PDB file of C-alpha atoms in Angstrom:
ATOM      1  CA  MET Y  18      -9.719  -6.263 -24.012  1.00 92.00           C
ATOM      2  CA  ARG Y  19     -11.304  -2.854 -24.003  1.00 94.00           C
ATOM      3  CA  LEU Y  20      -8.576  -0.480 -22.903  1.00 96.00           C
ATOM      4  CA  GLN Y  21      -8.286   3.274 -22.578  1.00 96.00           C
ATOM      5  CA  PRO Y  22      -5.351   5.451 -21.510  1.00 97.00           C
ATOM      6  CA  VAL Y  23      -5.058   6.516 -17.883  1.00 97.00           C
ATOM      7  CA  GLU Y  24      -5.773  10.223 -17.508  1.00 97.00           C
ATOM      8  CA  ARG Y  25      -2.837  12.482 -16.668  1.00 97.00           C
ATOM      9  CA  VAL Y  26      -2.709  15.745 -14.728  1.00 97.00           C
ATOM     10  CA  GLU Y  27       0.292  17.974 -14.072  1.00 95.00           C
ATOM     11  CA  ASN Y  28      -0.791  18.913 -10.556  1.00 95.00           C
ATOM     12  CA  ILE Y  29      -4.020  18.470  -8.632  1.00 96.00           C
ATOM     13  CA  SER Y  30      -5.621  19.825  -5.468  1.00 96.00           C
ATOM     14  CA  GLY Y  31      -6.929  17.561  -2.755  1.00 95.00           C
ATOM     15  CA  GLU Y  32     -10.511  18.556  -3.526  1.00 96.00           C
ATOM     16  CA  GLU Y  33     -10.154  17.816  -7.253  1.00 97.00           C
ATOM     17  CA  PHE Y  34      -8.422  14.510  -6.542  1.00 97.00           C
ATOM     18  CA  GLN Y  35     -11.168  13.402  -4.165  1.00 97.00           C
ATOM     19  CA  GLN Y  36     -13.969  14.460  -6.511  1.00 97.00           C
ATOM     20  CA  HIS Y  37     -12.637  13.124  -9.819  1.00 97.00           C
ATOM     21  CA  TYR Y  38     -10.519  10.106  -8.858  1.00 97.00           C
ATOM     22  CA  TYR Y  39     -10.615   8.971  -5.221  1.00 97.00           C
ATOM     23  CA  LYS Y  40     -14.396   8.790  -4.735  1.00 96.00           C
ATOM     24  CA  PRO Y  41     -15.147   7.476  -8.275  1.00 96.00           C
ATOM     25  CA  MET Y  42     -12.309   4.909  -7.823  1.00 97.00           C
ATOM     26  CA  LYS Y  43     -10.633   5.972 -11.055  1.00 97.00           C
ATOM     27  CA  PRO Y  44      -6.868   5.783 -11.724  1.00 98.00           C
ATOM     28  CA  VAL Y  45      -4.852   8.856 -12.632  1.00 98.00           C
ATOM     29  CA  VAL Y  46      -1.192   9.734 -13.224  1.00 98.00           C
ATOM     30  CA  ILE Y  47       0.042  12.876 -11.471  1.00 97.00           C
ATOM     31  CA  ASN Y  48       3.049  14.109 -13.404  1.00 96.00           C
ATOM     32  CA  ASN Y  49       4.522  16.552 -10.911  1.00 95.00           C
ATOM     33  CA  LEU Y  50       3.648  15.173  -7.481  1.00 96.00           C
ATOM     34  CA  ALA Y  51       7.145  13.771  -6.862  1.00 95.00           C
ATOM     35  CA  LYS Y  52       9.234  16.311  -8.739  1.00 93.00           C
ATOM     36  CA  ASN Y  53       9.769  18.517  -5.687  1.00 92.00           C
ATOM     37  CA  TRP Y  54      10.889  15.591  -3.540  1.00 96.00           C
ATOM     38  CA  PRO Y  55      14.660  15.228  -2.954  1.00 95.00           C
ATOM     39  CA  ALA Y  56      14.175  11.608  -4.046  1.00 94.00           C
ATOM     40  CA  TYR Y  57      13.350  12.748  -7.581  1.00 95.00           C
ATOM     41  CA  SER Y  58      16.947  13.758  -8.272  1.00 92.00           C
ATOM     42  CA  ARG Y  59      18.758  11.879  -5.510  1.00 93.00           C
ATOM     43  CA  TRP Y  60      17.542   8.307  -5.877  1.00 93.00           C
ATOM     44  CA  ASN Y  61      19.509   6.225  -8.351  1.00 90.00           C
ATOM     45  CA  TRP Y  62      21.237   2.835  -8.465  1.00 88.00           C
ATOM     46  CA  ASN Y  63      24.520   4.061  -6.975  1.00 90.00           C
ATOM     47  CA  TYR Y  64      22.755   5.920  -4.167  1.00 91.00           C
ATOM     48  CA  PHE Y  65      20.857   2.794  -3.138  1.00 88.00           C
ATOM     49  CA  LYS Y  66      23.942   0.635  -3.554  1.00 88.00           C
ATOM     50  CA  ASP Y  67      25.800   2.845  -1.078  1.00 90.00           C
ATOM     51  CA  LYS Y  68      22.878   2.701   1.343  1.00 88.00           C
ATOM     52  CA  VAL Y  69      21.867  -0.966   1.291  1.00 87.00           C
ATOM     53  CA  GLY Y  70      24.211  -2.724  -1.161  1.00 87.00           C
ATOM     54  CA  ASP Y  71      25.158  -5.357   1.416  1.00 89.00           C
ATOM     55  CA  LYS Y  72      21.582  -6.338   2.309  1.00 87.00           C
ATOM     56  CA  ARG Y  73      20.367  -9.770   1.161  1.00 86.00           C
ATOM     57  CA  VAL Y  74      17.166  -9.633  -0.875  1.00 82.00           C
ATOM     58  CA  GLY Y  75      14.807 -12.170  -2.385  1.00 81.00           C
ATOM     59  CA  LEU Y  76      14.552 -12.224  -6.184  1.00 81.00           C
ATOM     60  CA  TYR Y  77      11.560 -13.289  -8.279  1.00 80.00           C
ATOM     61  CA  ASN Y  78      11.617 -14.536 -11.859  1.00 78.00           C
ATOM     62  CA  ASN Y  79       8.964 -14.248 -14.588  1.00 72.00           C
ATOM     63  CA  VAL Y  80       7.504 -17.731 -14.121  1.00 71.00           C
ATOM     64  CA  LYS Y  81       3.802 -17.402 -13.400  1.00 69.00           C
ATOM     65  CA  SER Y  82       2.758 -19.262 -10.260  1.00 67.00           C
ATOM     66  CA  ASP Y  83       0.597 -22.354 -10.627  1.00 63.00           C
ATOM     67  CA  ALA Y  84      -1.526 -24.393  -8.231  1.00 60.00           C
ATOM     68  CA  TYR Y  85       1.535 -25.814  -6.494  1.00 58.00           C
ATOM     69  CA  THR Y  86       3.797 -22.773  -6.414  1.00 57.00           C
ATOM     70  CA  PRO Y  87       4.079 -21.182  -2.951  1.00 53.00           C
ATOM     71  CA  ILE Y  88       2.936 -17.560  -3.043  1.00 57.00           C
ATOM     72  CA  ASN Y  89       5.584 -14.890  -2.381  1.00 58.00           C
ATOM     73  CA  THR Y  90       8.446 -17.409  -2.108  1.00 69.00           C
ATOM     74  CA  ALA Y  91      11.684 -16.056  -3.597  1.00 67.00           C
ATOM     75  CA  ASP Y  92      13.325 -17.877  -6.515  1.00 76.00           C
ATOM     76  CA  ASP Y  93      16.862 -16.747  -5.647  1.00 79.00           C
ATOM     77  CA  TYR Y  94      18.769 -14.513  -3.259  1.00 84.00           C
ATOM     78  CA  LYS Y  95      21.551 -11.971  -3.770  1.00 84.00           C
ATOM     79  CA  THR Y  96      22.800  -8.868  -2.031  1.00 89.00           C
ATOM     80  CA  PHE Y  97      21.142  -5.700  -3.268  1.00 86.00           C
ATOM     81  CA  GLY Y  98      24.472  -4.583  -4.727  1.00 89.00           C
ATOM     82  CA  GLU Y  99      24.891  -7.843  -6.659  1.00 88.00           C
ATOM     83  CA  TYR Y 100      21.360  -7.501  -7.969  1.00 86.00           C
ATOM     84  CA  ILE Y 101      21.959  -3.932  -9.177  1.00 86.00           C
ATOM     85  CA  ASP Y 102      25.120  -5.028 -10.970  1.00 87.00           C
ATOM     86  CA  MET Y 103      23.222  -7.856 -12.670  1.00 84.00           C
ATOM     87  CA  ILE Y 104      20.306  -5.815 -14.005  1.00 82.00           C
ATOM     88  CA  SER Y 105      22.605  -2.941 -15.045  1.00 79.00           C
ATOM     89  CA  GLN Y 106      24.341  -5.169 -17.577  1.00 77.00           C
ATOM     90  CA  GLY Y 107      21.253  -5.595 -19.770  1.00 69.00           C
ATOM     91  CA  PRO Y 108      17.803  -7.238 -19.818  1.00 74.00           C
ATOM     92  CA  ALA Y 109      17.288  -9.441 -16.765  1.00 76.00           C
ATOM     93  CA  GLY Y 110      13.894 -10.878 -15.864  1.00 77.00           C
ATOM     94  CA  TRP Y 111      14.361 -10.591 -12.128  1.00 79.00           C
ATOM     95  CA  ARG Y 112      12.557  -8.299  -9.717  1.00 80.00           C
ATOM     96  CA  ILE Y 113      12.486  -7.514  -6.003  1.00 81.00           C
ATOM     97  CA  PHE Y 114       9.077  -7.707  -4.386  1.00 73.00           C
ATOM     98  CA  LEU Y 115       7.989  -5.756  -1.282  1.00 69.00           C
ATOM     99  CA  PHE Y 116      11.476  -4.744  -0.169  1.00 74.00           C
ATOM    100  CA  ASN Y 117      11.178  -2.359   2.777  1.00 79.00           C
ATOM    101  CA  ILE Y 118      14.411  -0.511   2.098  1.00 84.00           C
ATOM    102  CA  PHE Y 119      13.435   2.042   4.742  1.00 86.00           C
ATOM    103  CA  ASP Y 120      13.907  -0.519   7.520  1.00 86.00           C
ATOM    104  CA  HIS Y 121      17.581  -0.648   6.554  1.00 86.00           C
ATOM    105  CA  ALA Y 122      18.030   3.035   5.680  1.00 88.00           C
ATOM    106  CA  PRO Y 123      15.384   5.013   7.616  1.00 88.00           C
ATOM    107  CA  ASP Y 124      16.907   8.336   6.565  1.00 90.00           C
ATOM    108  CA  LEU Y 125      15.479   7.719   3.076  1.00 90.00           C
ATOM    109  CA  THR Y 126      12.046   8.655   4.452  1.00 90.00           C
ATOM    110  CA  GLN Y 127      13.307  12.237   4.568  1.00 92.00           C
ATOM    111  CA  ASP Y 128      13.585  12.218   0.766  1.00 94.00           C
ATOM    112  CA  PHE Y 129       9.831  12.345   0.118  1.00 94.00           C
ATOM    113  CA  THR Y 130       6.660  13.825   1.577  1.00 93.00           C
ATOM    114  CA  TRP Y 131       3.531  11.889   2.423  1.00 95.00           C
ATOM    115  CA  PRO Y 132       0.828  13.454   0.157  1.00 95.00           C
ATOM    116  CA  GLU Y 133      -1.818  13.745   2.860  1.00 95.00           C
ATOM    117  CA  HIS Y 134      -3.446  16.627   1.026  1.00 95.00           C
ATOM    118  CA  LEU Y 135      -4.757  13.994  -1.392  1.00 96.00           C
ATOM    119  CA  MET Y 136      -5.947  11.306   1.035  1.00 95.00           C
ATOM    120  CA  LYS Y 137      -5.565  10.096   4.604  1.00 93.00           C
ATOM    121  CA  GLY Y 138      -4.852   6.701   6.113  1.00 92.00           C
ATOM    122  CA  PHE Y 139      -1.275   6.154   4.907  1.00 93.00           C
ATOM    123  CA  VAL Y 140       0.452   3.133   6.457  1.00 91.00           C
ATOM    124  CA  LYS Y 141       3.677   4.968   7.201  1.00 87.00           C
ATOM    125  CA  LYS Y 142       5.537   1.956   8.533  1.00 82.00           C
ATOM    126  CA  TYR Y 143       5.424   0.273   5.146  1.00 75.00           C
ATOM    127  CA  PRO Y 144       6.525   2.371   2.177  1.00 85.00           C
ATOM    128  CA  MET Y 145       7.773  -0.232  -0.264  1.00 87.00           C
ATOM    129  CA  LEU Y 146      10.375  -0.294  -3.019  1.00 87.00           C
ATOM    130  CA  PHE Y 147       9.700  -2.332  -6.179  1.00 89.00           C
ATOM    131  CA  THR Y 148      12.674  -3.038  -8.430  1.00 87.00           C
ATOM    132  CA  GLY Y 149      12.924  -4.900 -11.719  1.00 87.00           C
ATOM    133  CA  GLY Y 150      15.338  -5.589 -14.534  1.00 88.00           C
ATOM    134  CA  ALA Y 151      14.315  -4.894 -18.114  1.00 89.00           C
ATOM    135  CA  THR Y 152      11.845  -7.608 -19.310  1.00 89.00           C
ATOM    136  CA  SER Y 153      10.786  -8.542 -15.751  1.00 90.00           C
ATOM    137  CA  ILE Y 154       7.051  -8.948 -15.151  1.00 91.00           C
ATOM    138  CA  THR Y 155       4.668  -8.533 -12.243  1.00 91.00           C
ATOM    139  CA  HIS Y 156       1.743 -10.783 -13.181  1.00 92.00           C
ATOM    140  CA  MET Y 157      -1.900  -9.718 -13.001  1.00 95.00           C
ATOM    141  CA  HIS Y 158      -3.151  -9.440  -9.406  1.00 95.00           C
ATOM    142  CA  PHE Y 159      -4.776  -7.099  -6.926  1.00 95.00           C
ATOM    143  CA  ASP Y 160      -3.224  -6.141  -3.580  1.00 93.00           C
ATOM    144  CA  ILE Y 161      -4.498  -8.388  -0.842  1.00 92.00           C
ATOM    145  CA  ASP Y 162      -4.980  -5.661   1.773  1.00 92.00           C
ATOM    146  CA  MET Y 163      -7.262  -3.647  -0.552  1.00 94.00           C
ATOM    147  CA  SER Y 164      -5.351  -0.409   0.083  1.00 95.00           C
ATOM    148  CA  HIS Y 165      -5.218   2.632  -2.164  1.00 96.00           C
ATOM    149  CA  ILE Y 166      -1.770   2.970  -3.768  1.00 96.00           C
ATOM    150  CA  LEU Y 167       0.341   5.901  -4.944  1.00 97.00           C
ATOM    151  CA  HIS Y 168       3.040   4.283  -7.090  1.00 97.00           C
ATOM    152  CA  THR Y 169       5.899   6.593  -8.106  1.00 97.00           C
ATOM    153  CA  GLN Y 170       8.391   5.560 -10.786  1.00 96.00           C
ATOM    154  CA  PHE Y 171      11.962   6.763 -10.182  1.00 92.00           C
ATOM    155  CA  ALA Y 172      14.025   5.034 -12.865  1.00 88.00           C
ATOM    156  CA  GLY Y 173      13.244   3.286 -16.131  1.00 90.00           C
ATOM    157  CA  ARG Y 174       9.931   2.897 -17.925  1.00 94.00           C
ATOM    158  CA  LYS Y 175       7.179   0.518 -16.895  1.00 95.00           C
ATOM    159  CA  LYS Y 176       4.068  -0.545 -18.829  1.00 96.00           C
ATOM    160  CA  VAL Y 177       1.009  -0.971 -16.610  1.00 97.00           C
ATOM    161  CA  LEU Y 178      -2.313  -2.672 -17.338  1.00 97.00           C
ATOM    162  CA  LEU Y 179      -5.177  -1.871 -14.910  1.00 98.00           C
ATOM    163  CA  PHE Y 180      -8.711  -3.126 -14.290  1.00 98.00           C
ATOM    164  CA  PRO Y 181     -11.334  -2.266 -11.643  1.00 98.00           C
ATOM    165  CA  PHE Y 182     -11.915  -4.967  -9.036  1.00 97.00           C
ATOM    166  CA  GLU Y 183     -15.383  -5.638 -10.477  1.00 97.00           C
ATOM    167  CA  GLU Y 184     -13.827  -7.077 -13.633  1.00 97.00           C
ATOM    168  CA  GLN Y 185     -12.529 -10.045 -11.616  1.00 97.00           C
ATOM    169  CA  TYR Y 186     -14.607 -12.776 -13.300  1.00 97.00           C
ATOM    170  CA  LYS Y 187     -13.749 -11.567 -16.793  1.00 97.00           C
ATOM    171  CA  LEU Y 188     -10.106 -11.715 -15.696  1.00 97.00           C
ATOM    172  CA  TYR Y 189     -10.414 -15.344 -14.533  1.00 97.00           C
ATOM    173  CA  ARG Y 190      -9.670 -14.653 -10.881  1.00 96.00           C
ATOM    174  CA  LYS Y 191      -8.589 -17.686  -8.883  1.00 94.00           C
ATOM    175  CA  PRO Y 192     -11.030 -18.170  -5.949  1.00 94.00           C
ATOM    176  CA  PHE Y 193      -9.448 -17.480  -2.555  1.00 94.00           C
ATOM    177  CA  GLU Y 194      -6.510 -15.799  -4.307  1.00 93.00           C
ATOM    178  CA  VAL Y 195      -5.589 -12.375  -5.648  1.00 94.00           C
ATOM    179  CA  LEU Y 196      -4.235 -13.762  -8.933  1.00 93.00           C
ATOM    180  CA  SER Y 197      -5.601 -14.296 -12.442  1.00 95.00           C
ATOM    181  CA  LEU Y 198      -5.395 -17.705 -14.080  1.00 94.00           C
ATOM    182  CA  ALA Y 199      -4.730 -15.998 -17.434  1.00 95.00           C
ATOM    183  CA  ASP Y 200      -1.256 -14.930 -18.504  1.00 93.00           C
ATOM    184  CA  PHE Y 201      -1.070 -11.286 -19.636  1.00 95.00           C
ATOM    185  CA  SER Y 202       2.637 -11.320 -20.500  1.00 92.00           C
ATOM    186  CA  HIS Y 203       3.273  -9.059 -23.515  1.00 92.00           C
ATOM    187  CA  TYR Y 204      -0.488  -8.566 -23.843  1.00 92.00           C
ATOM    188  CA  TYR Y 205       0.098  -5.841 -26.443  1.00 89.00           C
ATOM    189  CA  GLU Y 206       1.636  -8.261 -28.935  1.00 87.00           C
ATOM    190  CA  ASN Y 207      -0.282 -10.389 -31.461  1.00 80.00           C
ATOM    191  CA  GLY Y 208      -1.576 -13.601 -29.960  1.00 76.00           C
ATOM    192  CA  ASN Y 209      -1.494 -12.333 -26.376  1.00 84.00           C
ATOM    193  CA  PRO Y 210      -3.330 -12.893 -24.168  1.00 92.00           C
ATOM    194  CA  ASP Y 211      -4.861 -16.246 -25.143  1.00 94.00           C
ATOM    195  CA  TYR Y 212      -8.441 -15.285 -26.042  1.00 94.00           C
ATOM    196  CA  HIS Y 213      -9.175 -18.808 -27.222  1.00 95.00           C
ATOM    197  CA  GLN Y 214      -8.584 -20.250 -23.782  1.00 95.00           C
ATOM    198  CA  PHE Y 215      -9.872 -17.169 -21.935  1.00 96.00           C
ATOM    199  CA  PRO Y 216     -12.598 -15.620 -24.135  1.00 96.00           C
ATOM    200  CA  ALA Y 217     -14.125 -13.459 -21.397  1.00 97.00           C
ATOM    201  CA  LEU Y 218     -10.963 -11.340 -21.435  1.00 97.00           C
ATOM    202  CA  LYS Y 219     -12.333  -9.689 -24.574  1.00 96.00           C
ATOM    203  CA  LEU Y 220     -15.046  -8.126 -22.407  1.00 96.00           C
ATOM    204  CA  ALA Y 221     -12.739  -6.775 -19.706  1.00 97.00           C
ATOM    205  CA  GLU Y 222     -12.706  -2.964 -19.518  1.00 97.00           C
ATOM    206  CA  GLY Y 223      -9.568  -1.355 -18.196  1.00 97.00           C
ATOM    207  CA  TYR Y 224      -6.690   1.062 -18.632  1.00 97.00           C
ATOM    208  CA  GLU Y 225      -3.073   1.094 -19.726  1.00 97.00           C
ATOM    209  CA  VAL Y 226      -0.219   3.534 -19.223  1.00 97.00           C
ATOM    210  CA  ILE Y 227       3.566   3.792 -19.456  1.00 97.00           C
ATOM    211  CA  LEU Y 228       5.178   5.272 -16.339  1.00 97.00           C
ATOM    212  CA  ASP Y 229       8.435   7.212 -16.571  1.00 95.00           C
ATOM    213  CA  HIS Y 230      10.711   8.987 -14.120  1.00 95.00           C
ATOM    214  CA  GLY Y 231       8.647  11.067 -11.691  1.00 94.00           C
ATOM    215  CA  ASP Y 232       5.209   9.767 -12.697  1.00 97.00           C
ATOM    216  CA  THR Y 233       2.902   8.898  -9.796  1.00 97.00           C
ATOM    217  CA  LEU Y 234       0.061   6.471 -10.524  1.00 98.00           C
ATOM    218  CA  PHE Y 235      -2.979   6.397  -8.249  1.00 98.00           C
ATOM    219  CA  MET Y 236      -4.346   2.844  -8.126  1.00 97.00           C
ATOM    220  CA  PRO Y 237      -7.669   2.728  -6.260  1.00 97.00           C
ATOM    221  CA  ALA Y 238      -8.245  -0.055  -3.748  1.00 96.00           C
ATOM    222  CA  GLY Y 239      -8.703  -3.484  -5.268  1.00 95.00           C
ATOM    223  CA  TYR Y 240      -7.536  -2.511  -8.755  1.00 97.00           C
ATOM    224  CA  TRP Y 241      -6.043  -5.358 -10.750  1.00 98.00           C
ATOM    225  CA  HIS Y 242      -2.621  -4.532 -12.180  1.00 97.00           C
ATOM    226  CA  HIS Y 243      -0.057  -6.185 -14.454  1.00 96.00           C
ATOM    227  CA  MET Y 244       3.340  -4.504 -14.874  1.00 95.00           C
ATOM    228  CA  GLU Y 245       6.167  -5.019 -17.354  1.00 94.00           C
ATOM    229  CA  TYR Y 246       9.555  -3.336 -16.974  1.00 93.00           C
ATOM    230  CA  LEU Y 247      10.541  -1.887 -20.332  1.00 94.00           C
ATOM    231  CA  ASP Y 248      13.839  -0.765 -18.776  1.00 92.00           C
ATOM    232  CA  SER Y 249      15.594  -1.687 -15.559  1.00 90.00           C
ATOM    233  CA  GLY Y 250      14.044   0.537 -12.926  1.00 90.00           C
ATOM    234  CA  PHE Y 251      12.464   0.988  -9.525  1.00 91.00           C
ATOM    235  CA  ALA Y 252       9.391   2.557  -7.981  1.00 93.00           C
ATOM    236  CA  MET Y 253       8.000   3.290  -4.528  1.00 93.00           C
ATOM    237  CA  SER Y 254       4.479   2.506  -3.364  1.00 93.00           C
ATOM    238  CA  LEU Y 255       2.758   4.463  -0.599  1.00 95.00           C
ATOM    239  CA  ARG Y 256      -0.279   2.613   0.761  1.00 94.00           C
ATOM    240  CA  ALA Y 257      -3.372   4.143   2.339  1.00 95.00           C
ATOM    241  CA  LEU Y 258      -6.139   2.174   4.041  1.00 93.00           C
ATOM    242  CA  GLN Y 259      -9.665   2.682   2.782  1.00 91.00           C
ATOM    243  CA  SER Y 260     -11.693   5.182   4.801  1.00 86.00           C
ATOM    244  CA  SER Y 261     -14.748   2.914   5.038  1.00 89.00           C
ATOM    245  CA  PHE Y 262     -15.087   0.188   7.662  1.00 89.00           C
ATOM    246  CA  SER Y 263     -16.229  -2.291   5.012  1.00 90.00           C
ATOM    247  CA  GLY Y 264     -13.065  -1.648   2.984  1.00 90.00           C
ATOM    248  CA  LYS Y 265     -10.831  -2.237   6.003  1.00 89.00           C
ATOM    249  CA  LEU Y 266     -12.817  -5.377   6.850  1.00 92.00           C
ATOM    250  CA  GLN Y 267     -12.391  -6.778   3.332  1.00 92.00           C
ATOM    251  CA  GLY Y 268      -8.637  -6.251   3.518  1.00 91.00           C
ATOM    252  CA  ALA Y 269      -8.456  -7.966   6.916  1.00 92.00           C
ATOM    253  CA  TRP Y 270     -10.486 -10.939   5.657  1.00 92.00           C
ATOM    254  CA  ASN Y 271      -8.225 -11.321   2.628  1.00 91.00           C
ATOM    255  CA  LEU Y 272      -5.103 -11.266   4.782  1.00 90.00           C
ATOM    256  CA  PHE Y 273      -6.135 -13.468   7.672  1.00 92.00           C
ATOM    257  CA  GLY Y 274      -9.122 -15.483   6.443  1.00 94.00           C
ATOM    258  CA  MET Y 275      -9.015 -16.026   2.706  1.00 93.00           C
ATOM    259  CA  ARG Y 276      -5.250 -16.548   2.501  1.00 90.00           C
ATOM    260  CA  SER Y 277      -5.230 -18.958   5.455  1.00 93.00           C
ATOM    261  CA  ILE Y 278      -7.934 -21.110   3.877  1.00 94.00           C
ATOM    262  CA  ASP Y 279      -6.100 -21.212   0.548  1.00 91.00           C
ATOM    263  CA  THR Y 280      -2.775 -22.089   2.179  1.00 89.00           C
ATOM    264  CA  LEU Y 281      -4.377 -24.892   4.192  1.00 93.00           C
ATOM    265  CA  MET Y 282      -6.131 -26.402   1.178  1.00 92.00           C
ATOM    266  CA  LYS Y 283      -3.009 -26.237  -1.002  1.00 89.00           C
ATOM    267  CA  LYS Y 284      -1.164 -28.218   1.646  1.00 90.00           C
ATOM    268  CA  THR Y 285      -3.859 -30.807   2.399  1.00 92.00           C
ATOM    269  CA  ALA Y 286      -5.654 -31.368  -0.929  1.00 92.00           C
ATOM    270  CA  PRO Y 287      -3.782 -29.508  -3.692  1.00 89.00           C
ATOM    271  CA  LYS Y 288      -5.104 -31.461  -6.698  1.00 91.00           C
ATOM    272  CA  TRP Y 289      -8.747 -31.381  -5.575  1.00 94.00           C
ATOM    273  CA  TRP Y 290      -8.467 -27.725  -4.578  1.00 93.00           C
ATOM    274  CA  TYR Y 291      -7.002 -26.751  -7.942  1.00 92.00           C
ATOM    275  CA  GLY Y 292      -9.728 -28.628  -9.808  1.00 94.00           C
ATOM    276  CA  TYR Y 293     -12.448 -27.068  -7.687  1.00 95.00           C
ATOM    277  CA  LYS Y 294     -11.117 -23.560  -8.250  1.00 94.00           C
ATOM    278  CA  LYS Y 295     -10.621 -24.072 -11.980  1.00 94.00           C
ATOM    279  CA  GLU Y 296     -14.241 -25.183 -12.336  1.00 96.00           C
ATOM    280  CA  LYS Y 297     -15.422 -22.089 -10.436  1.00 96.00           C
ATOM    281  CA  ILE Y 298     -13.209 -19.803 -12.558  1.00 97.00           C
ATOM    282  CA  PHE Y 299     -14.590 -20.927 -15.910  1.00 96.00           C
ATOM    283  CA  LYS Y 300     -18.162 -21.073 -14.633  1.00 97.00           C
ATOM    284  CA  ALA Y 301     -17.975 -17.429 -13.511  1.00 97.00           C
ATOM    285  CA  ALA Y 302     -16.357 -16.376 -16.797  1.00 97.00           C
ATOM    286  CA  GLY Y 303     -19.016 -18.278 -18.762  1.00 96.00           C
ATOM    287  CA  LYS Y 304     -21.721 -16.383 -16.921  1.00 95.00           C
ATOM    288  CA  GLU Y 305     -20.117 -13.097 -17.952  1.00 96.00           C
ATOM    289  CA  LEU Y 306     -20.079 -14.246 -21.582  1.00 95.00           C
ATOM    290  CA  THR Y 307     -23.750 -15.268 -21.411  1.00 93.00           C
ATOM    291  CA  LEU Y 308     -24.804 -11.958 -19.870  1.00 91.00           C
ATOM    292  CA  HIS Y 309     -22.964 -10.120 -22.630  1.00 88.00           C
ATOM    293  CA  GLU Y 310     -24.655 -12.189 -25.327  1.00 87.00           C
ATOM    294  CA  VAL Y 311     -28.092 -11.528 -23.836  1.00 85.00           C
ATOM    295  CA  ALA Y 312     -27.426  -7.799 -23.545  1.00 82.00           C
ATOM    296  CA  ASP Y 313     -26.177  -7.736 -27.125  1.00 77.00           C
ATOM    297  CA  GLN Y 314     -29.331  -9.454 -28.394  1.00 79.00           C
ATOM    298  CA  VAL Y 315     -31.568  -7.060 -26.453  1.00 81.00           C
ATOM    299  CA  ALA Y 316     -29.665  -4.093 -27.886  1.00 75.00           C
ATOM    300  CA  ARG Y 317     -30.351  -5.351 -31.399  1.00 70.00           C
TER     301      ARG Y 317
END
């Protein structure tokens, strides 16, 4: 893979953000955006345990979903307090996905400020908390609603791999899904990912970054992302709808059209559907490899 570091800025004006990152659809880490929020110093495991420790939450393991695995179905359940105790004891490959902690403790919304000087369209009903134990993994995907994301890390370090939406065929995107067929787990170690099985990954151009306490990552709409928790930690995502009608329409289609078709086919003809999609995946990736070979020959 062809990776470069995500740019970092200490602070940024709305005009600079729009010109250099929002309109060009380029990720950036803003170091100081969250450091004036009460959440920066207030939010920790004990604080959340006091607030929502008795709430039952769904837990997700590191097993990558296959053709027959229901999407977004929890692998286990515990109270939030039990979960915090578990991941505080050491590495634990369990994470909480899309937990709207603010439904249970609405006063937490007073601990941060919506950064509307950067962009508009925030979906204020759905700020989301993402929590993971050390070694837990969020596998490569893009967000189905195609929103822009401001993802702020509050505890622990997290390694993030990012690709523009347009790299989808090099990433072996599953048709009618938001997931990659390839496994990017520990992609930075020798032998990962599997370039023999997925050779087009070598052509994919993207970014990588390690987020730490207080870092806010801007992920433009449709960006593919893979995350690995280096330490037990949590982050909050603020979502903003795209300003264009076409962007909103794409998100709506993904949510209500594409996903419905995929769910129906997985229930009625799972083996045929998986075979059909796998054929499409490798055909699209093969085309990317051929185009690269042709361009390389022309360049010579």
